[in-house]
């Protein structure tokens, strides 16, 4: 089956070159009307409880891909697990802020190498807005490159890039850094336009550099009266043909994560992370919904391999 999809994908590339553009799904070897879904667990490496939940969600649950945070204290644990099991699909969650009050982290390069990115204590700046006001793009580029290289040096077969707190998408200068690094390491990347007017401009930069990204991204915004389970069932039911990504955060129910995110309910707080872990690992209704809807699960590595094959063809 994998070989057939590769041949089909190459035929689609050839068709595109002959003036018959193929969809991303077709280039991956699927039909135009197929609904393909990447389920990505962000924030691996943040805490031990996050790591355990992420690994379980990838091995036993529905999560196909994850992204790790190289500056964070539990990075060595998750990187070692990724290197030891090459079947697991990990990208790099580019981190340029340190926003939690009870746990902070500094840049991989050290505070003296990227002074515009750190606060008085040497931690990465706590807010995206403050980072944009102070950070020099050249230092952000150097730090993000070092984070990717740190993962590669740890033996991680990096599959893609995305960004923490969407910080690189909210500033045009830093978005250019993001695109440059995706091209340099030949990796697909998550695309999340933060303003409608940026959609076509930023998409065009990805296309120009041959960087693949899903057709749609679903961050899981909760509407009034919805539970976390309601959100993801609604999203899955409404998926359109093509390649979609939804990203979640998973954690075990543990005092470690409770202390980090605090007692107040919040999106990406410990309660939501525990619930998303339950949903995407043990909830039978979510599995039945995916099957009933005919959703096909893929991984970021599928996009990376396609991107690199197509680059060779060109």
PDB file of C-alpha atoms in Angstrom:
ATOM      1  CA  UNK A   1       0.000   0.000   0.000  1.00  0.00           C
ATOM      2  CA  UNK A   2       2.781   2.454   0.881  1.00  0.00           C
ATOM      3  CA  UNK A   3       4.531   1.774  -2.441  1.00  0.00           C
ATOM      4  CA  UNK A   4       1.288   2.269  -4.359  1.00  0.00           C
ATOM      5  CA  UNK A   5       0.742   5.622  -2.642  1.00  0.00           C
ATOM      6  CA  UNK A   6       4.283   6.701  -3.477  1.00  0.00           C
ATOM      7  CA  UNK A   7       3.769   5.836  -7.162  1.00  0.00           C
ATOM      8  CA  UNK A   8       0.406   7.591  -7.164  1.00  0.00           C
ATOM      9  CA  UNK A   9       1.963  10.644  -5.560  1.00  0.00           C
ATOM     10  CA  UNK A  10       4.664  10.789  -8.227  1.00  0.00           C
ATOM     11  CA  UNK A  11       2.008  10.563 -10.943  1.00  0.00           C
ATOM     12  CA  UNK A  12       0.215  13.491  -9.325  1.00  0.00           C
ATOM     13  CA  UNK A  13       3.425  15.508  -9.308  1.00  0.00           C
ATOM     14  CA  UNK A  14       3.859  14.753 -12.996  1.00  0.00           C
ATOM     15  CA  UNK A  15       0.269  15.790 -13.673  1.00  0.00           C
ATOM     16  CA  UNK A  16       0.886  19.092 -11.913  1.00  0.00           C
ATOM     17  CA  UNK A  17       3.923  19.697 -14.073  1.00  0.00           C
ATOM     18  CA  UNK A  18       1.746  19.074 -17.155  1.00  0.00           C
ATOM     19  CA  UNK A  19      -0.722  21.755 -16.072  1.00  0.00           C
ATOM     20  CA  UNK A  20      -3.189  19.612 -14.100  1.00  0.00           C
ATOM     21  CA  UNK A  21      -2.665  20.642 -10.457  1.00  0.00           C
ATOM     22  CA  UNK A  22      -3.113  17.917  -7.865  1.00  0.00           C
ATOM     23  CA  UNK A  23      -4.335  18.486  -4.345  1.00  0.00           C
ATOM     24  CA  UNK A  24      -2.086  17.775  -1.394  1.00  0.00           C
ATOM     25  CA  UNK A  25      -4.175  14.691  -0.636  1.00  0.00           C
ATOM     26  CA  UNK A  26      -3.639  13.409  -4.177  1.00  0.00           C
ATOM     27  CA  UNK A  27       0.085  14.112  -4.005  1.00  0.00           C
ATOM     28  CA  UNK A  28       0.142  11.979  -0.851  1.00  0.00           C
ATOM     29  CA  UNK A  29      -1.474   9.122  -2.766  1.00  0.00           C
ATOM     30  CA  UNK A  30      -5.105   9.551  -1.690  1.00  0.00           C
ATOM     31  CA  UNK A  31      -8.241  10.582  -3.528  1.00  0.00           C
ATOM     32  CA  UNK A  32      -9.207  14.227  -3.927  1.00  0.00           C
ATOM     33  CA  UNK A  33     -12.313  13.797  -1.754  1.00  0.00           C
ATOM     34  CA  UNK A  34     -10.538  11.952   1.074  1.00  0.00           C
ATOM     35  CA  UNK A  35     -10.422  13.616   4.466  1.00  0.00           C
ATOM     36  CA  UNK A  36      -6.955  13.200   5.963  1.00  0.00           C
ATOM     37  CA  UNK A  37      -6.152  14.203   9.522  1.00  0.00           C
ATOM     38  CA  UNK A  38      -2.941  14.796  11.472  1.00  0.00           C
ATOM     39  CA  UNK A  39      -3.473  14.734  15.241  1.00  0.00           C
ATOM     40  CA  UNK A  40      -0.492  16.467  16.849  1.00  0.00           C
ATOM     41  CA  UNK A  41       0.263  16.683  20.579  1.00  0.00           C
ATOM     42  CA  UNK A  42       2.153  19.892  21.361  1.00  0.00           C
ATOM     43  CA  UNK A  43       4.472  20.665  24.296  1.00  0.00           C
ATOM     44  CA  UNK A  44       6.377  17.386  24.702  1.00  0.00           C
ATOM     45  CA  UNK A  45       9.323  18.031  26.982  1.00  0.00           C
ATOM     46  CA  UNK A  46       7.442  20.555  29.123  1.00  0.00           C
ATOM     47  CA  UNK A  47       6.966  18.213  32.105  1.00  0.00           C
ATOM     48  CA  UNK A  48       7.363  14.540  32.996  1.00  0.00           C
ATOM     49  CA  UNK A  49       3.583  14.075  33.146  1.00  0.00           C
ATOM     50  CA  UNK A  50       3.260  15.643  29.692  1.00  0.00           C
ATOM     51  CA  UNK A  51       5.925  13.288  28.330  1.00  0.00           C
ATOM     52  CA  UNK A  52       4.285  10.150  29.725  1.00  0.00           C
ATOM     53  CA  UNK A  53       0.899  11.147  28.344  1.00  0.00           C
ATOM     54  CA  UNK A  54       2.360  12.054  24.952  1.00  0.00           C
ATOM     55  CA  UNK A  55       4.159   8.744  24.545  1.00  0.00           C
ATOM     56  CA  UNK A  56       1.067   6.810  25.578  1.00  0.00           C
ATOM     57  CA  UNK A  57      -1.120   8.837  23.216  1.00  0.00           C
ATOM     58  CA  UNK A  58       1.245   8.050  20.333  1.00  0.00           C
ATOM     59  CA  UNK A  59       1.673   4.354  21.131  1.00  0.00           C
ATOM     60  CA  UNK A  60      -1.829   3.483  22.274  1.00  0.00           C
ATOM     61  CA  UNK A  61      -4.029   6.337  21.181  1.00  0.00           C
ATOM     62  CA  UNK A  62      -4.944   8.395  18.138  1.00  0.00           C
ATOM     63  CA  UNK A  63      -2.060  10.868  18.221  1.00  0.00           C
ATOM     64  CA  UNK A  64       0.196  10.391  15.206  1.00  0.00           C
ATOM     65  CA  UNK A  65       2.682  13.220  15.728  1.00  0.00           C
ATOM     66  CA  UNK A  66       4.057  15.432  18.462  1.00  0.00           C
ATOM     67  CA  UNK A  67       6.378  18.399  18.828  1.00  0.00           C
ATOM     68  CA  UNK A  68       9.016  18.752  21.520  1.00  0.00           C
ATOM     69  CA  UNK A  69      10.274  21.856  23.315  1.00  0.00           C
ATOM     70  CA  UNK A  70      14.072  21.889  23.266  1.00  0.00           C
ATOM     71  CA  UNK A  71      14.641  24.586  25.957  1.00  0.00           C
ATOM     72  CA  UNK A  72      12.382  22.909  28.526  1.00  0.00           C
ATOM     73  CA  UNK A  73      13.582  20.846  31.509  1.00  0.00           C
ATOM     74  CA  UNK A  74      12.111  17.510  30.447  1.00  0.00           C
ATOM     75  CA  UNK A  75      13.439  17.641  26.883  1.00  0.00           C
ATOM     76  CA  UNK A  76      16.179  15.008  27.521  1.00  0.00           C
ATOM     77  CA  UNK A  77      13.571  12.433  28.521  1.00  0.00           C
ATOM     78  CA  UNK A  78      11.340  12.880  25.482  1.00  0.00           C
ATOM     79  CA  UNK A  79      14.279  13.197  23.077  1.00  0.00           C
ATOM     80  CA  UNK A  80      15.731   9.917  24.349  1.00  0.00           C
ATOM     81  CA  UNK A  81      12.366   8.205  23.876  1.00  0.00           C
ATOM     82  CA  UNK A  82      12.080   9.597  20.336  1.00  0.00           C
ATOM     83  CA  UNK A  83      15.598   8.464  19.436  1.00  0.00           C
ATOM     84  CA  UNK A  84      14.999   5.002  20.877  1.00  0.00           C
ATOM     85  CA  UNK A  85      11.803   4.439  18.883  1.00  0.00           C
ATOM     86  CA  UNK A  86      12.165   5.733  15.311  1.00  0.00           C
ATOM     87  CA  UNK A  87       8.539   4.809  14.579  1.00  0.00           C
ATOM     88  CA  UNK A  88       7.477   7.787  16.688  1.00  0.00           C
ATOM     89  CA  UNK A  89       6.947  11.032  14.765  1.00  0.00           C
ATOM     90  CA  UNK A  90       8.357  14.147  16.458  1.00  0.00           C
ATOM     91  CA  UNK A  91       8.818  17.677  15.214  1.00  0.00           C
ATOM     92  CA  UNK A  92      10.250  20.731  16.955  1.00  0.00           C
ATOM     93  CA  UNK A  93       8.004  23.202  18.782  1.00  0.00           C
ATOM     94  CA  UNK A  94      10.016  26.398  18.333  1.00  0.00           C
ATOM     95  CA  UNK A  95      10.030  28.191  21.685  1.00  0.00           C
ATOM     96  CA  UNK A  96      10.820  31.905  21.981  1.00  0.00           C
ATOM     97  CA  UNK A  97       8.853  32.725  25.170  1.00  0.00           C
ATOM     98  CA  UNK A  98       8.664  31.383  28.721  1.00  0.00           C
ATOM     99  CA  UNK A  99       5.170  32.279  29.885  1.00  0.00           C
ATOM    100  CA  UNK A 100       4.447  30.184  33.018  1.00  0.00           C
ATOM    101  CA  UNK A 101       4.975  31.776  36.436  1.00  0.00           C
ATOM    102  CA  UNK A 102       6.050  28.663  38.338  1.00  0.00           C
ATOM    103  CA  UNK A 103       8.462  27.165  35.801  1.00  0.00           C
ATOM    104  CA  UNK A 104      10.757  29.166  33.544  1.00  0.00           C
ATOM    105  CA  UNK A 105      13.373  28.278  30.960  1.00  0.00           C
ATOM    106  CA  UNK A 106      16.108  30.087  29.102  1.00  0.00           C
ATOM    107  CA  UNK A 107      17.380  29.909  25.530  1.00  0.00           C
ATOM    108  CA  UNK A 108      19.304  26.896  24.274  1.00  0.00           C
ATOM    109  CA  UNK A 109      22.146  29.222  23.244  1.00  0.00           C
ATOM    110  CA  UNK A 110      22.380  30.837  26.671  1.00  0.00           C
ATOM    111  CA  UNK A 111      21.424  34.316  27.798  1.00  0.00           C
ATOM    112  CA  UNK A 112      24.554  36.078  26.570  1.00  0.00           C
ATOM    113  CA  UNK A 113      24.170  34.810  22.999  1.00  0.00           C
ATOM    114  CA  UNK A 114      20.633  36.178  22.521  1.00  0.00           C
ATOM    115  CA  UNK A 115      20.283  39.118  24.928  1.00  0.00           C
ATOM    116  CA  UNK A 116      17.287  40.614  23.118  1.00  0.00           C
ATOM    117  CA  UNK A 117      15.253  37.466  23.869  1.00  0.00           C
ATOM    118  CA  UNK A 118      15.700  37.260  27.640  1.00  0.00           C
ATOM    119  CA  UNK A 119      14.480  39.091  30.732  1.00  0.00           C
ATOM    120  CA  UNK A 120      16.525  40.349  33.666  1.00  0.00           C
ATOM    121  CA  UNK A 121      16.745  36.840  35.146  1.00  0.00           C
ATOM    122  CA  UNK A 122      17.992  35.312  31.904  1.00  0.00           C
ATOM    123  CA  UNK A 123      14.750  33.488  31.088  1.00  0.00           C
ATOM    124  CA  UNK A 124      13.073  33.805  27.720  1.00  0.00           C
ATOM    125  CA  UNK A 125      10.707  36.781  27.740  1.00  0.00           C
ATOM    126  CA  UNK A 126       7.328  35.952  29.256  1.00  0.00           C
ATOM    127  CA  UNK A 127       4.906  37.446  26.725  1.00  0.00           C
ATOM    128  CA  UNK A 128       4.682  37.399  22.949  1.00  0.00           C
ATOM    129  CA  UNK A 129       4.037  41.143  22.776  1.00  0.00           C
ATOM    130  CA  UNK A 130       7.100  41.933  24.886  1.00  0.00           C
ATOM    131  CA  UNK A 131       9.212  39.593  22.785  1.00  0.00           C
ATOM    132  CA  UNK A 132       8.154  41.321  19.564  1.00  0.00           C
ATOM    133  CA  UNK A 133       9.015  44.709  21.043  1.00  0.00           C
ATOM    134  CA  UNK A 134      12.531  43.664  22.052  1.00  0.00           C
ATOM    135  CA  UNK A 135      13.792  40.654  20.091  1.00  0.00           C
ATOM    136  CA  UNK A 136      16.185  40.969  17.188  1.00  0.00           C
ATOM    137  CA  UNK A 137      15.260  38.651  14.286  1.00  0.00           C
ATOM    138  CA  UNK A 138      18.867  37.511  13.845  1.00  0.00           C
ATOM    139  CA  UNK A 139      18.956  36.308  17.456  1.00  0.00           C
ATOM    140  CA  UNK A 140      15.577  34.600  17.122  1.00  0.00           C
ATOM    141  CA  UNK A 141      16.854  32.847  14.019  1.00  0.00           C
ATOM    142  CA  UNK A 142      20.014  31.678  15.775  1.00  0.00           C
ATOM    143  CA  UNK A 143      18.085  30.389  18.796  1.00  0.00           C
ATOM    144  CA  UNK A 144      15.459  28.560  16.729  1.00  0.00           C
ATOM    145  CA  UNK A 145      18.152  26.992  14.559  1.00  0.00           C
ATOM    146  CA  UNK A 146      19.922  25.816  17.724  1.00  0.00           C
ATOM    147  CA  UNK A 147      16.683  24.247  19.014  1.00  0.00           C
ATOM    148  CA  UNK A 148      16.246  22.246  15.807  1.00  0.00           C
ATOM    149  CA  UNK A 149      19.883  21.207  15.858  1.00  0.00           C
ATOM    150  CA  UNK A 150      19.617  20.186  19.517  1.00  0.00           C
ATOM    151  CA  UNK A 151      16.813  17.777  18.611  1.00  0.00           C
ATOM    152  CA  UNK A 152      18.751  16.397  15.650  1.00  0.00           C
ATOM    153  CA  UNK A 153      21.888  15.976  17.764  1.00  0.00           C
ATOM    154  CA  UNK A 154      19.824  14.043  20.322  1.00  0.00           C
ATOM    155  CA  UNK A 155      18.913  11.526  17.631  1.00  0.00           C
ATOM    156  CA  UNK A 156      15.395  12.758  16.877  1.00  0.00           C
ATOM    157  CA  UNK A 157      14.296  12.184  13.277  1.00  0.00           C
ATOM    158  CA  UNK A 158      12.633  15.592  13.093  1.00  0.00           C
ATOM    159  CA  UNK A 159       9.486  15.526  10.972  1.00  0.00           C
ATOM    160  CA  UNK A 160       8.228  19.121  11.015  1.00  0.00           C
ATOM    161  CA  UNK A 161       8.215  22.536  12.651  1.00  0.00           C
ATOM    162  CA  UNK A 162       5.588  24.447  14.542  1.00  0.00           C
ATOM    163  CA  UNK A 163       5.701  27.305  17.016  1.00  0.00           C
ATOM    164  CA  UNK A 164       4.944  27.868  20.684  1.00  0.00           C
ATOM    165  CA  UNK A 165       2.329  30.531  21.470  1.00  0.00           C
ATOM    166  CA  UNK A 166       2.151  31.271  17.705  1.00  0.00           C
ATOM    167  CA  UNK A 167       4.865  33.832  18.402  1.00  0.00           C
ATOM    168  CA  UNK A 168       6.633  33.523  15.059  1.00  0.00           C
ATOM    169  CA  UNK A 169       3.407  34.022  13.104  1.00  0.00           C
ATOM    170  CA  UNK A 170       2.439  37.258  14.828  1.00  0.00           C
ATOM    171  CA  UNK A 171       5.420  39.268  13.582  1.00  0.00           C
ATOM    172  CA  UNK A 172       6.259  39.469   9.870  1.00  0.00           C
ATOM    173  CA  UNK A 173      10.003  39.551  10.558  1.00  0.00           C
ATOM    174  CA  UNK A 174       9.826  36.415  12.673  1.00  0.00           C
ATOM    175  CA  UNK A 175       7.568  34.648  10.202  1.00  0.00           C
ATOM    176  CA  UNK A 176      10.320  35.109   7.635  1.00  0.00           C
ATOM    177  CA  UNK A 177      12.704  33.428  10.094  1.00  0.00           C
ATOM    178  CA  UNK A 178      10.256  30.534  10.407  1.00  0.00           C
ATOM    179  CA  UNK A 179      10.029  30.088   6.639  1.00  0.00           C
ATOM    180  CA  UNK A 180      13.809  30.325   6.258  1.00  0.00           C
ATOM    181  CA  UNK A 181      14.435  27.567   8.804  1.00  0.00           C
ATOM    182  CA  UNK A 182      11.774  25.293   7.317  1.00  0.00           C
ATOM    183  CA  UNK A 183      13.534  25.642   3.965  1.00  0.00           C
ATOM    184  CA  UNK A 184      17.019  25.229   5.455  1.00  0.00           C
ATOM    185  CA  UNK A 185      16.134  21.943   7.184  1.00  0.00           C
ATOM    186  CA  UNK A 186      13.680  20.913   4.419  1.00  0.00           C
ATOM    187  CA  UNK A 187      10.793  20.416   6.834  1.00  0.00           C
ATOM    188  CA  UNK A 188       7.062  20.998   6.469  1.00  0.00           C
ATOM    189  CA  UNK A 189       5.630  23.498   8.918  1.00  0.00           C
ATOM    190  CA  UNK A 190       2.404  24.381  10.654  1.00  0.00           C
ATOM    191  CA  UNK A 191       0.660  27.384   9.186  1.00  0.00           C
ATOM    192  CA  UNK A 192      -1.552  29.527  11.380  1.00  0.00           C
ATOM    193  CA  UNK A 193      -2.309  32.966   9.949  1.00  0.00           C
ATOM    194  CA  UNK A 194      -3.210  35.247  12.814  1.00  0.00           C
ATOM    195  CA  UNK A 195      -4.913  37.852  10.654  1.00  0.00           C
ATOM    196  CA  UNK A 196      -7.086  37.225   7.627  1.00  0.00           C
ATOM    197  CA  UNK A 197      -5.094  39.629   5.461  1.00  0.00           C
ATOM    198  CA  UNK A 198      -1.936  37.580   6.032  1.00  0.00           C
ATOM    199  CA  UNK A 199      -3.404  34.328   4.743  1.00  0.00           C
ATOM    200  CA  UNK A 200      -2.506  34.673   1.055  1.00  0.00           C
ATOM    201  CA  UNK A 201       0.795  36.459   1.719  1.00  0.00           C
ATOM    202  CA  UNK A 202       2.109  33.859   4.139  1.00  0.00           C
ATOM    203  CA  UNK A 203       0.804  30.916   2.113  1.00  0.00           C
ATOM    204  CA  UNK A 204       2.620  32.310  -0.921  1.00  0.00           C
ATOM    205  CA  UNK A 205       5.911  32.360   0.989  1.00  0.00           C
ATOM    206  CA  UNK A 206       5.463  28.691   1.884  1.00  0.00           C
ATOM    207  CA  UNK A 207       4.712  27.772  -1.724  1.00  0.00           C
ATOM    208  CA  UNK A 208       7.644  29.790  -3.030  1.00  0.00           C
ATOM    209  CA  UNK A 209      10.046  27.856  -0.793  1.00  0.00           C
ATOM    210  CA  UNK A 210       8.452  24.456  -1.428  1.00  0.00           C
ATOM    211  CA  UNK A 211       7.293  24.068   2.167  1.00  0.00           C
ATOM    212  CA  UNK A 212       4.287  21.827   2.677  1.00  0.00           C
ATOM    213  CA  UNK A 213       1.607  22.576   5.243  1.00  0.00           C
ATOM    214  CA  UNK A 214      -1.858  21.108   5.830  1.00  0.00           C
ATOM    215  CA  UNK A 215      -4.786  22.674   4.050  1.00  0.00           C
ATOM    216  CA  UNK A 216      -6.439  23.580   7.366  1.00  0.00           C
ATOM    217  CA  UNK A 217      -5.556  23.836  11.039  1.00  0.00           C
ATOM    218  CA  UNK A 218      -7.903  23.409  13.986  1.00  0.00           C
ATOM    219  CA  UNK A 219      -6.645  24.705  17.365  1.00  0.00           C
ATOM    220  CA  UNK A 220      -9.785  23.599  19.177  1.00  0.00           C
ATOM    221  CA  UNK A 221     -11.477  26.894  20.003  1.00  0.00           C
ATOM    222  CA  UNK A 222     -14.296  26.308  22.475  1.00  0.00           C
ATOM    223  CA  UNK A 223     -17.662  27.854  21.734  1.00  0.00           C
ATOM    224  CA  UNK A 224     -20.042  28.913  24.527  1.00  0.00           C
ATOM    225  CA  UNK A 225     -21.559  25.928  26.318  1.00  0.00           C
ATOM    226  CA  UNK A 226     -19.196  23.364  24.810  1.00  0.00           C
ATOM    227  CA  UNK A 227     -17.061  20.822  26.609  1.00  0.00           C
ATOM    228  CA  UNK A 228     -13.629  19.790  25.340  1.00  0.00           C
ATOM    229  CA  UNK A 229     -15.199  16.607  23.970  1.00  0.00           C
ATOM    230  CA  UNK A 230     -17.871  18.661  22.183  1.00  0.00           C
ATOM    231  CA  UNK A 231     -15.199  20.759  20.487  1.00  0.00           C
ATOM    232  CA  UNK A 232     -13.295  17.878  18.951  1.00  0.00           C
ATOM    233  CA  UNK A 233     -16.412  15.961  17.917  1.00  0.00           C
ATOM    234  CA  UNK A 234     -17.661  19.086  16.162  1.00  0.00           C
ATOM    235  CA  UNK A 235     -14.297  19.600  14.458  1.00  0.00           C
ATOM    236  CA  UNK A 236     -14.028  15.997  13.297  1.00  0.00           C
ATOM    237  CA  UNK A 237     -17.604  15.923  12.036  1.00  0.00           C
ATOM    238  CA  UNK A 238     -16.982  19.108  10.037  1.00  0.00           C
ATOM    239  CA  UNK A 239     -13.653  18.188   8.432  1.00  0.00           C
ATOM    240  CA  UNK A 240     -13.475  19.030   4.740  1.00  0.00           C
ATOM    241  CA  UNK A 241     -11.702  17.077   1.984  1.00  0.00           C
ATOM    242  CA  UNK A 242      -7.963  17.495   2.045  1.00  0.00           C
ATOM    243  CA  UNK A 243      -5.337  17.472   4.766  1.00  0.00           C
ATOM    244  CA  UNK A 244      -6.230  18.921   8.157  1.00  0.00           C
ATOM    245  CA  UNK A 245      -4.280  19.182  11.388  1.00  0.00           C
ATOM    246  CA  UNK A 246      -5.666  19.476  14.873  1.00  0.00           C
ATOM    247  CA  UNK A 247      -3.320  20.089  17.751  1.00  0.00           C
ATOM    248  CA  UNK A 248      -3.939  19.122  21.338  1.00  0.00           C
ATOM    249  CA  UNK A 249      -2.110  19.095  24.673  1.00  0.00           C
ATOM    250  CA  UNK A 250      -2.055  15.946  26.773  1.00  0.00           C
ATOM    251  CA  UNK A 251      -1.004  15.262  30.334  1.00  0.00           C
ATOM    252  CA  UNK A 252      -1.507  12.810  33.136  1.00  0.00           C
ATOM    253  CA  UNK A 253      -3.577  14.056  36.054  1.00  0.00           C
ATOM    254  CA  UNK A 254      -0.671  14.849  38.360  1.00  0.00           C
ATOM    255  CA  UNK A 255       0.274  17.576  40.889  1.00  0.00           C
ATOM    256  CA  UNK A 256       3.203  18.524  38.640  1.00  0.00           C
ATOM    257  CA  UNK A 257       0.948  19.814  35.870  1.00  0.00           C
ATOM    258  CA  UNK A 258      -1.561  21.248  38.325  1.00  0.00           C
ATOM    259  CA  UNK A 259       1.184  23.312  39.937  1.00  0.00           C
ATOM    260  CA  UNK A 260       2.435  24.534  36.561  1.00  0.00           C
ATOM    261  CA  UNK A 261      -0.846  25.744  35.083  1.00  0.00           C
ATOM    262  CA  UNK A 262      -2.553  26.812  38.313  1.00  0.00           C
ATOM    263  CA  UNK A 263      -6.047  26.220  39.733  1.00  0.00           C
ATOM    264  CA  UNK A 264      -8.101  28.358  37.364  1.00  0.00           C
ATOM    265  CA  UNK A 265      -9.812  26.716  34.374  1.00  0.00           C
ATOM    266  CA  UNK A 266      -8.176  27.790  31.122  1.00  0.00           C
ATOM    267  CA  UNK A 267      -7.549  26.534  27.611  1.00  0.00           C
ATOM    268  CA  UNK A 268      -4.355  24.440  27.753  1.00  0.00           C
ATOM    269  CA  UNK A 269      -4.637  24.303  31.541  1.00  0.00           C
ATOM    270  CA  UNK A 270      -4.166  20.987  33.309  1.00  0.00           C
ATOM    271  CA  UNK A 271      -7.863  20.048  33.248  1.00  0.00           C
ATOM    272  CA  UNK A 272      -8.087  20.401  29.465  1.00  0.00           C
ATOM    273  CA  UNK A 273      -4.803  18.532  28.980  1.00  0.00           C
ATOM    274  CA  UNK A 274      -6.019  15.630  31.107  1.00  0.00           C
ATOM    275  CA  UNK A 275      -9.328  15.554  29.252  1.00  0.00           C
ATOM    276  CA  UNK A 276      -7.671  15.625  25.827  1.00  0.00           C
ATOM    277  CA  UNK A 277      -5.414  12.774  26.937  1.00  0.00           C
ATOM    278  CA  UNK A 278      -8.515  10.768  27.903  1.00  0.00           C
ATOM    279  CA  UNK A 279     -10.355  11.584  24.690  1.00  0.00           C
ATOM    280  CA  UNK A 280      -7.551  10.742  22.283  1.00  0.00           C
ATOM    281  CA  UNK A 281      -6.356   7.620  24.094  1.00  0.00           C
ATOM    282  CA  UNK A 282      -9.284   5.819  25.706  1.00  0.00           C
ATOM    283  CA  UNK A 283     -12.551   7.378  24.519  1.00  0.00           C
ATOM    284  CA  UNK A 284     -14.382   4.814  22.324  1.00  0.00           C
ATOM    285  CA  UNK A 285     -16.870   7.354  20.978  1.00  0.00           C
ATOM    286  CA  UNK A 286     -14.144   9.470  19.386  1.00  0.00           C
ATOM    287  CA  UNK A 287     -12.689   6.410  17.670  1.00  0.00           C
ATOM    288  CA  UNK A 288     -16.115   5.402  16.399  1.00  0.00           C
ATOM    289  CA  UNK A 289     -16.729   8.925  15.091  1.00  0.00           C
ATOM    290  CA  UNK A 290     -13.472   8.928  13.126  1.00  0.00           C
ATOM    291  CA  UNK A 291     -14.373   5.557  11.627  1.00  0.00           C
ATOM    292  CA  UNK A 292     -17.964   6.559  10.851  1.00  0.00           C
ATOM    293  CA  UNK A 293     -16.784   9.756   9.155  1.00  0.00           C
ATOM    294  CA  UNK A 294     -14.202   7.844   7.106  1.00  0.00           C
ATOM    295  CA  UNK A 295     -11.350  10.022   8.382  1.00  0.00           C
ATOM    296  CA  UNK A 296      -7.899   8.738   7.438  1.00  0.00           C
ATOM    297  CA  UNK A 297      -5.164   9.432   9.989  1.00  0.00           C
ATOM    298  CA  UNK A 298      -1.757  10.422   8.670  1.00  0.00           C
ATOM    299  CA  UNK A 299       1.371  11.941  10.237  1.00  0.00           C
ATOM    300  CA  UNK A 300       3.602  14.930   9.679  1.00  0.00           C
ATOM    301  CA  UNK A 301       6.312  12.555   8.490  1.00  0.00           C
ATOM    302  CA  UNK A 302       4.135  11.788   5.451  1.00  0.00           C
ATOM    303  CA  UNK A 303       4.288  15.461   4.473  1.00  0.00           C
ATOM    304  CA  UNK A 304       8.025  15.663   5.125  1.00  0.00           C
ATOM    305  CA  UNK A 305       8.764  12.652   2.948  1.00  0.00           C
ATOM    306  CA  UNK A 306       6.567  14.022   0.151  1.00  0.00           C
ATOM    307  CA  UNK A 307       8.220  17.441   0.376  1.00  0.00           C
ATOM    308  CA  UNK A 308      11.677  15.964   0.064  1.00  0.00           C
ATOM    309  CA  UNK A 309      10.677  13.662  -2.817  1.00  0.00           C
ATOM    310  CA  UNK A 310       9.143  16.545  -4.726  1.00  0.00           C
ATOM    311  CA  UNK A 311      12.205  18.696  -4.179  1.00  0.00           C
ATOM    312  CA  UNK A 312      14.346  15.993  -5.740  1.00  0.00           C
ATOM    313  CA  UNK A 313      12.031  15.808  -8.736  1.00  0.00           C
ATOM    314  CA  UNK A 314      12.321  19.542  -9.283  1.00  0.00           C
TER     315      UNK A 314
END
